[in-house]
Amino acid sequence: MKILSLLALALSLVASNAAAKDGRVVLVTLDGLRWQEVFRGAETALAEDPTYVEDRKAVKAAYLDPADRKAALMPFLHEVVAKQGVLIGDRDSGSCARVTNDQWFSYPGYNEILTGRPDPAIKSNDPVANANVTVLEWLVRQPGFKGKVAAFTSWNVFTAIINAERSGVPVDAGMTTPKPRGATEEHLARMQAQTPRIWPTVRFDVFTHNYALQALKRDKPRMVYIAYGETDDFAHEGHYGLVLDAARRTDGFLRELWTTLQADKAYAGKTTLIVTTDHGRGAGAKKGDWKGHGKVLWPRSDETWIAVIGPGVKAGLSRTPDCAGADQVAATALSALGLDWRAFDPKAGAPLPIFDGAP
């Protein structure tokens, strides 16, 4: 029996290593989605407050009445990722994830996620071209990745964060409409042009999602970054019910991404899906703290969460020995691709210890 067990383990490791050498990664961020909603579901005090929710009856039925509120809000994360992969950041259970930058808002957070370390010089969300090299830019210059790296983002500042002009990484961001490459993209472009604009710098996530899906199906990129934004924008406006709707809708996007990838032989068994957020939200005593984030005014908005599913990921892992950092995401993605993260940046955060064989 011991021999058979060792043989099974060896075959498993061989399969895992083979998948890594031909690996693919889809990195997804949900802007400013609190760990409290991810792990607790809807918060009663906010969901029942007429200041924040217009249709309280509908919100109650959808998010407060179910016995398992977290699964009602984000079923894919809890029914699939938490069981088959890793879901870190439930502070109620002693799990921890955080940003390591000292700003606790978007540009510094996304820079940290994509470069593997915080940059104290980044102190605003202004669309200034990033001086740092992201993991996307590094990858596009590696053998086997030319033309196989792409980004799809709802917020237009990602053109600067990824430094599209210098990096050569194609960034489909904000309200820009890429040249249609088929009937589906022609339809998306027409619908996007006909859709009202609520925010001057952010488009609705449905367009980001579907442009990304088309690229995955057509171009088969090895590294894709998708950045959804509605969970943050509705929160800033104090629309808690719409934040909940956006979270559940985005969870559906994640399920569709994963289902699509597993049905495609170019991705099935080779793809790691990494999901996280750029910052948390305020958790102070003042009413409305949940709407904001940033170190100066909103305490605990450095608290985040991270989810990973894919080949070689330890199933059911819910915590790491140390508090997981956003600076570890880039190296984790490179490890999933079968690459040495130190070749990218030896000073970047080390990979999360979530893969089989890791301590």
PDB file of C-alpha atoms in Angstrom, residues 61-265:
ATOM      1  CA  ALA A  61     -34.835  38.305   0.404  1.00  0.00           C
ATOM      2  CA  ALA A  62     -31.669  37.924  -1.656  1.00  0.00           C
ATOM      3  CA  TYR A  63     -28.949  38.446   0.925  1.00  0.00           C
ATOM      4  CA  LEU A  64     -30.250  38.479   4.519  1.00  0.00           C
ATOM      5  CA  ASP A  65     -32.835  35.683   4.577  1.00  0.00           C
ATOM      6  CA  PRO A  66     -30.652  32.813   3.279  1.00  0.00           C
ATOM      7  CA  ALA A  67     -29.172  30.667   6.054  1.00  0.00           C
ATOM      8  CA  ASP A  68     -25.695  30.925   4.521  1.00  0.00           C
ATOM      9  CA  ARG A  69     -25.309  34.588   3.677  1.00  0.00           C
ATOM     10  CA  LYS A  70     -21.775  34.352   2.345  1.00  0.00           C
ATOM     11  CA  ALA A  71     -22.770  31.622  -0.127  1.00  0.00           C
ATOM     12  CA  ALA A  72     -25.862  33.594  -1.117  1.00  0.00           C
ATOM     13  CA  LEU A  73     -23.634  36.547  -2.001  1.00  0.00           C
ATOM     14  CA  MET A  74     -20.680  34.744  -3.580  1.00  0.00           C
ATOM     15  CA  PRO A  75     -21.570  31.100  -4.271  1.00  0.00           C
ATOM     16  CA  PHE A  76     -18.675  30.360  -6.624  1.00  0.00           C
ATOM     17  CA  LEU A  77     -16.045  31.523  -4.140  1.00  0.00           C
ATOM     18  CA  HIS A  78     -17.504  29.432  -1.319  1.00  0.00           C
ATOM     19  CA  GLU A  79     -18.881  26.390  -3.127  1.00  0.00           C
ATOM     20  CA  VAL A  80     -15.982  25.905  -5.555  1.00  0.00           C
ATOM     21  CA  VAL A  81     -12.848  27.916  -4.734  1.00  0.00           C
ATOM     22  CA  ALA A  82     -12.952  27.467  -0.938  1.00  0.00           C
ATOM     23  CA  LYS A  83     -13.300  23.689  -1.357  1.00  0.00           C
ATOM     24  CA  GLN A  84     -11.065  23.035  -4.358  1.00  0.00           C
ATOM     25  CA  GLY A  85      -8.579  25.845  -3.815  1.00  0.00           C
ATOM     26  CA  VAL A  86      -7.570  28.518  -1.317  1.00  0.00           C
ATOM     27  CA  LEU A  87      -9.638  31.311   0.262  1.00  0.00           C
ATOM     28  CA  ILE A  88      -7.640  33.482   2.676  1.00  0.00           C
ATOM     29  CA  GLY A  89      -8.652  36.515   4.720  1.00  0.00           C
ATOM     30  CA  ASP A  90     -11.466  35.468   7.073  1.00  0.00           C
ATOM     31  CA  ARG A  91     -10.351  37.386  10.133  1.00  0.00           C
ATOM     32  CA  ASP A  92     -13.243  35.962  12.148  1.00  0.00           C
ATOM     33  CA  SER A  93     -11.489  32.586  11.846  1.00  0.00           C
ATOM     34  CA  GLY A  94      -7.962  33.830  12.389  1.00  0.00           C
ATOM     35  CA  SER A  95      -7.037  34.126   8.714  1.00  0.00           C
ATOM     36  CA  CYS A  96      -5.360  37.278   7.460  1.00  0.00           C
ATOM     37  CA  ALA A  97      -4.621  39.111   4.218  1.00  0.00           C
ATOM     38  CA  ARG A  98      -3.600  42.724   3.737  1.00  0.00           C
ATOM     39  CA  VAL A  99      -1.918  45.273   1.519  1.00  0.00           C
ATOM     40  CA  THR A 100       1.621  46.187   2.562  1.00  0.00           C
ATOM     41  CA  ASN A 101       1.659  49.695   1.072  1.00  0.00           C
ATOM     42  CA  ASP A 102       0.991  52.649   3.375  1.00  0.00           C
ATOM     43  CA  GLN A 103      -1.777  54.313   1.375  1.00  0.00           C
ATOM     44  CA  TRP A 104      -4.664  51.823   1.259  1.00  0.00           C
ATOM     45  CA  PHE A 105      -6.255  52.969  -1.977  1.00  0.00           C
ATOM     46  CA  SER A 106      -6.268  51.885  -5.591  1.00  0.00           C
ATOM     47  CA  TYR A 107      -3.177  52.917  -7.574  1.00  0.00           C
ATOM     48  CA  PRO A 108      -0.768  51.959  -4.746  1.00  0.00           C
ATOM     49  CA  GLY A 109      -2.696  48.720  -4.257  1.00  0.00           C
ATOM     50  CA  TYR A 110      -2.682  47.701  -7.892  1.00  0.00           C
ATOM     51  CA  ASN A 111       0.976  48.614  -8.255  1.00  0.00           C
ATOM     52  CA  GLU A 112       1.753  46.357  -5.295  1.00  0.00           C
ATOM     53  CA  ILE A 113      -0.292  43.461  -6.704  1.00  0.00           C
ATOM     54  CA  LEU A 114       1.270  43.719 -10.157  1.00  0.00           C
ATOM     55  CA  THR A 115       4.888  44.496  -9.217  1.00  0.00           C
ATOM     56  CA  GLY A 116       5.291  42.472  -6.032  1.00  0.00           C
ATOM     57  CA  ARG A 117       6.154  45.328  -3.740  1.00  0.00           C
ATOM     58  CA  PRO A 118       4.812  48.675  -2.563  1.00  0.00           C
ATOM     59  CA  ASP A 119       6.166  51.934  -3.915  1.00  0.00           C
ATOM     60  CA  PRO A 120       6.136  54.749  -1.328  1.00  0.00           C
ATOM     61  CA  ALA A 121       6.401  57.297  -4.146  1.00  0.00           C
ATOM     62  CA  ILE A 122       2.863  56.467  -5.358  1.00  0.00           C
ATOM     63  CA  LYS A 123       0.569  58.646  -3.273  1.00  0.00           C
ATOM     64  CA  SER A 124      -2.401  59.335  -5.561  1.00  0.00           C
ATOM     65  CA  ASN A 125      -4.715  57.815  -8.138  1.00  0.00           C
ATOM     66  CA  ASP A 126      -3.569  60.275 -10.797  1.00  0.00           C
ATOM     67  CA  PRO A 127      -3.021  58.559 -14.184  1.00  0.00           C
ATOM     68  CA  VAL A 128       0.750  58.989 -14.127  1.00  0.00           C
ATOM     69  CA  ALA A 129       2.710  56.405 -16.105  1.00  0.00           C
ATOM     70  CA  ASN A 130       4.062  53.814 -13.679  1.00  0.00           C
ATOM     71  CA  ALA A 131       7.846  53.844 -13.385  1.00  0.00           C
ATOM     72  CA  ASN A 132       7.757  50.267 -12.069  1.00  0.00           C
ATOM     73  CA  VAL A 133       7.759  47.150 -14.230  1.00  0.00           C
ATOM     74  CA  THR A 134       4.687  44.998 -13.666  1.00  0.00           C
ATOM     75  CA  VAL A 135       4.687  41.233 -13.911  1.00  0.00           C
ATOM     76  CA  LEU A 136       2.674  41.663 -17.128  1.00  0.00           C
ATOM     77  CA  GLU A 137       5.402  43.788 -18.710  1.00  0.00           C
ATOM     78  CA  TRP A 138       8.119  41.365 -17.621  1.00  0.00           C
ATOM     79  CA  LEU A 139       6.222  38.369 -18.944  1.00  0.00           C
ATOM     80  CA  VAL A 140       5.548  39.821 -22.373  1.00  0.00           C
ATOM     81  CA  ARG A 141       9.337  39.888 -22.892  1.00  0.00           C
ATOM     82  CA  GLN A 142       9.859  36.246 -21.901  1.00  0.00           C
ATOM     83  CA  PRO A 143      10.042  33.313 -24.357  1.00  0.00           C
ATOM     84  CA  GLY A 144       6.609  31.946 -25.135  1.00  0.00           C
ATOM     85  CA  PHE A 145       4.708  35.009 -23.906  1.00  0.00           C
ATOM     86  CA  LYS A 146       4.959  37.455 -26.798  1.00  0.00           C
ATOM     87  CA  GLY A 147       1.397  38.243 -27.833  1.00  0.00           C
ATOM     88  CA  LYS A 148       0.140  36.078 -24.958  1.00  0.00           C
ATOM     89  CA  VAL A 149      -0.343  38.701 -22.234  1.00  0.00           C
ATOM     90  CA  ALA A 150      -3.341  41.021 -22.014  1.00  0.00           C
ATOM     91  CA  ALA A 151      -5.304  43.185 -19.581  1.00  0.00           C
ATOM     92  CA  PHE A 152      -8.994  44.087 -19.463  1.00  0.00           C
ATOM     93  CA  THR A 153      -9.976  46.693 -16.913  1.00  0.00           C
ATOM     94  CA  SER A 154     -13.017  48.772 -16.034  1.00  0.00           C
ATOM     95  CA  TRP A 155     -10.969  51.696 -14.651  1.00  0.00           C
ATOM     96  CA  ASN A 156      -9.121  53.711 -17.279  1.00  0.00           C
ATOM     97  CA  VAL A 157      -6.161  54.503 -14.979  1.00  0.00           C
ATOM     98  CA  PHE A 158      -4.846  50.988 -15.637  1.00  0.00           C
ATOM     99  CA  THR A 159      -3.394  52.259 -18.894  1.00  0.00           C
ATOM    100  CA  ALA A 160      -0.975  54.213 -16.687  1.00  0.00           C
ATOM    101  CA  ILE A 161      -0.589  51.580 -13.952  1.00  0.00           C
ATOM    102  CA  ILE A 162       0.485  48.969 -16.502  1.00  0.00           C
ATOM    103  CA  ASN A 163       2.255  51.678 -18.526  1.00  0.00           C
ATOM    104  CA  ALA A 164       0.804  50.388 -21.777  1.00  0.00           C
ATOM    105  CA  GLU A 165       2.927  52.664 -23.956  1.00  0.00           C
ATOM    106  CA  ARG A 166       6.245  51.458 -22.560  1.00  0.00           C
ATOM    107  CA  SER A 167       5.338  47.881 -21.674  1.00  0.00           C
ATOM    108  CA  GLY A 168       3.707  46.841 -24.918  1.00  0.00           C
ATOM    109  CA  VAL A 169       0.976  45.076 -22.951  1.00  0.00           C
ATOM    110  CA  PRO A 170      -2.415  45.556 -24.642  1.00  0.00           C
ATOM    111  CA  VAL A 171      -4.722  47.199 -22.080  1.00  0.00           C
ATOM    112  CA  ASP A 172      -8.438  47.376 -22.851  1.00  0.00           C
ATOM    113  CA  ALA A 173      -9.411  49.969 -20.249  1.00  0.00           C
ATOM    114  CA  GLY A 174     -12.356  52.173 -19.360  1.00  0.00           C
ATOM    115  CA  MET A 175     -14.621  53.426 -22.114  1.00  0.00           C
ATOM    116  CA  THR A 176     -12.124  52.785 -24.890  1.00  0.00           C
ATOM    117  CA  THR A 177     -13.607  50.568 -27.565  1.00  0.00           C
ATOM    118  CA  PRO A 178     -11.159  48.172 -29.204  1.00  0.00           C
ATOM    119  CA  LYS A 179     -11.423  47.536 -32.913  1.00  0.00           C
ATOM    120  CA  PRO A 180     -14.009  44.733 -33.231  1.00  0.00           C
ATOM    121  CA  ARG A 181     -12.583  41.401 -34.354  1.00  0.00           C
ATOM    122  CA  GLY A 182     -15.861  39.577 -34.827  1.00  0.00           C
ATOM    123  CA  ALA A 183     -19.605  39.826 -34.532  1.00  0.00           C
ATOM    124  CA  THR A 184     -19.635  39.510 -30.749  1.00  0.00           C
ATOM    125  CA  GLU A 185     -17.193  42.383 -30.291  1.00  0.00           C
ATOM    126  CA  GLU A 186     -19.125  44.502 -32.782  1.00  0.00           C
ATOM    127  CA  HIS A 187     -22.193  43.937 -30.623  1.00  0.00           C
ATOM    128  CA  LEU A 188     -20.255  44.768 -27.433  1.00  0.00           C
ATOM    129  CA  ALA A 189     -18.922  47.982 -28.959  1.00  0.00           C
ATOM    130  CA  ARG A 190     -22.399  49.061 -30.031  1.00  0.00           C
ATOM    131  CA  MET A 191     -23.888  48.264 -26.630  1.00  0.00           C
ATOM    132  CA  GLN A 192     -21.080  50.060 -24.784  1.00  0.00           C
ATOM    133  CA  ALA A 193     -21.543  53.166 -26.945  1.00  0.00           C
ATOM    134  CA  GLN A 194     -25.290  53.135 -26.230  1.00  0.00           C
ATOM    135  CA  THR A 195     -24.969  52.602 -22.480  1.00  0.00           C
ATOM    136  CA  PRO A 196     -25.227  55.609 -20.117  1.00  0.00           C
ATOM    137  CA  ARG A 197     -22.006  56.597 -18.362  1.00  0.00           C
ATOM    138  CA  ILE A 198     -22.299  56.908 -14.590  1.00  0.00           C
ATOM    139  CA  TRP A 199     -18.611  57.409 -13.802  1.00  0.00           C
ATOM    140  CA  PRO A 200     -16.219  59.411 -15.988  1.00  0.00           C
ATOM    141  CA  THR A 201     -13.297  56.988 -15.599  1.00  0.00           C
ATOM    142  CA  VAL A 202     -15.007  53.610 -15.186  1.00  0.00           C
ATOM    143  CA  ARG A 203     -17.173  51.475 -17.448  1.00  0.00           C
ATOM    144  CA  PHE A 204     -19.613  48.804 -16.366  1.00  0.00           C
ATOM    145  CA  ASP A 205     -17.956  45.477 -15.576  1.00  0.00           C
ATOM    146  CA  VAL A 206     -20.118  43.522 -18.003  1.00  0.00           C
ATOM    147  CA  PHE A 207     -18.125  44.999 -20.904  1.00  0.00           C
ATOM    148  CA  THR A 208     -14.757  44.331 -19.283  1.00  0.00           C
ATOM    149  CA  HIS A 209     -15.836  40.761 -18.598  1.00  0.00           C
ATOM    150  CA  ASN A 210     -17.089  39.987 -22.072  1.00  0.00           C
ATOM    151  CA  TYR A 211     -14.166  41.567 -23.882  1.00  0.00           C
ATOM    152  CA  ALA A 212     -11.885  39.392 -21.736  1.00  0.00           C
ATOM    153  CA  LEU A 213     -13.942  36.284 -22.480  1.00  0.00           C
ATOM    154  CA  GLN A 214     -13.679  36.869 -26.213  1.00  0.00           C
ATOM    155  CA  ALA A 215      -9.903  37.244 -25.986  1.00  0.00           C
ATOM    156  CA  LEU A 216      -9.568  34.051 -23.963  1.00  0.00           C
ATOM    157  CA  LYS A 217     -11.579  32.105 -26.502  1.00  0.00           C
ATOM    158  CA  ARG A 218      -9.868  33.599 -29.552  1.00  0.00           C
ATOM    159  CA  ASP A 219      -6.282  34.478 -28.655  1.00  0.00           C
ATOM    160  CA  LYS A 220      -5.538  31.897 -25.924  1.00  0.00           C
ATOM    161  CA  PRO A 221      -3.283  34.212 -23.865  1.00  0.00           C
ATOM    162  CA  ARG A 222      -1.162  32.626 -21.152  1.00  0.00           C
ATOM    163  CA  MET A 223      -1.460  35.554 -18.725  1.00  0.00           C
ATOM    164  CA  VAL A 224      -4.615  37.636 -18.467  1.00  0.00           C
ATOM    165  CA  TYR A 225      -5.411  40.352 -15.980  1.00  0.00           C
ATOM    166  CA  ILE A 226      -9.061  41.352 -15.456  1.00  0.00           C
ATOM    167  CA  ALA A 227      -9.956  44.249 -13.143  1.00  0.00           C
ATOM    168  CA  TYR A 228     -13.611  44.762 -12.210  1.00  0.00           C
ATOM    169  CA  GLY A 229     -14.596  48.014 -10.564  1.00  0.00           C
ATOM    170  CA  GLU A 230     -18.279  48.285  -9.618  1.00  0.00           C
ATOM    171  CA  THR A 231     -17.920  47.005  -6.043  1.00  0.00           C
ATOM    172  CA  ASP A 232     -15.828  50.079  -5.229  1.00  0.00           C
ATOM    173  CA  ASP A 233     -17.701  52.704  -7.205  1.00  0.00           C
ATOM    174  CA  PHE A 234     -21.125  51.857  -5.821  1.00  0.00           C
ATOM    175  CA  ALA A 235     -19.618  51.766  -2.307  1.00  0.00           C
ATOM    176  CA  HIS A 236     -18.179  55.261  -2.611  1.00  0.00           C
ATOM    177  CA  GLU A 237     -21.656  56.476  -3.549  1.00  0.00           C
ATOM    178  CA  GLY A 238     -23.198  54.748  -0.529  1.00  0.00           C
ATOM    179  CA  HIS A 239     -25.339  52.309  -2.527  1.00  0.00           C
ATOM    180  CA  TYR A 240     -24.922  49.215  -0.351  1.00  0.00           C
ATOM    181  CA  GLY A 241     -27.609  47.230  -2.145  1.00  0.00           C
ATOM    182  CA  LEU A 242     -25.868  47.851  -5.466  1.00  0.00           C
ATOM    183  CA  VAL A 243     -22.541  46.798  -3.941  1.00  0.00           C
ATOM    184  CA  LEU A 244     -24.121  43.478  -2.969  1.00  0.00           C
ATOM    185  CA  ASP A 245     -25.594  43.065  -6.436  1.00  0.00           C
ATOM    186  CA  ALA A 246     -22.218  43.855  -8.011  1.00  0.00           C
ATOM    187  CA  ALA A 247     -20.447  41.329  -5.766  1.00  0.00           C
ATOM    188  CA  ARG A 248     -22.875  38.557  -6.679  1.00  0.00           C
ATOM    189  CA  ARG A 249     -22.772  39.505 -10.357  1.00  0.00           C
ATOM    190  CA  THR A 250     -18.966  39.443 -10.344  1.00  0.00           C
ATOM    191  CA  ASP A 251     -18.978  36.075  -8.578  1.00  0.00           C
ATOM    192  CA  GLY A 252     -21.031  34.903 -11.548  1.00  0.00           C
ATOM    193  CA  PHE A 253     -18.369  36.317 -13.873  1.00  0.00           C
ATOM    194  CA  LEU A 254     -15.743  34.286 -12.007  1.00  0.00           C
ATOM    195  CA  ARG A 255     -17.808  31.137 -12.384  1.00  0.00           C
ATOM    196  CA  GLU A 256     -18.222  31.775 -16.104  1.00  0.00           C
ATOM    197  CA  LEU A 257     -14.497  32.377 -16.502  1.00  0.00           C
ATOM    198  CA  TRP A 258     -13.621  29.161 -14.678  1.00  0.00           C
ATOM    199  CA  THR A 259     -16.214  27.104 -16.561  1.00  0.00           C
ATOM    200  CA  THR A 260     -14.988  28.499 -19.892  1.00  0.00           C
ATOM    201  CA  LEU A 261     -11.372  27.747 -19.044  1.00  0.00           C
ATOM    202  CA  GLN A 262     -12.105  24.175 -17.957  1.00  0.00           C
ATOM    203  CA  ALA A 263     -14.019  23.518 -21.179  1.00  0.00           C
ATOM    204  CA  ASP A 264     -11.095  24.666 -23.362  1.00  0.00           C
ATOM    205  CA  LYS A 265      -8.274  22.180 -23.941  1.00  0.00           C
TER     206      LYS A 265
END
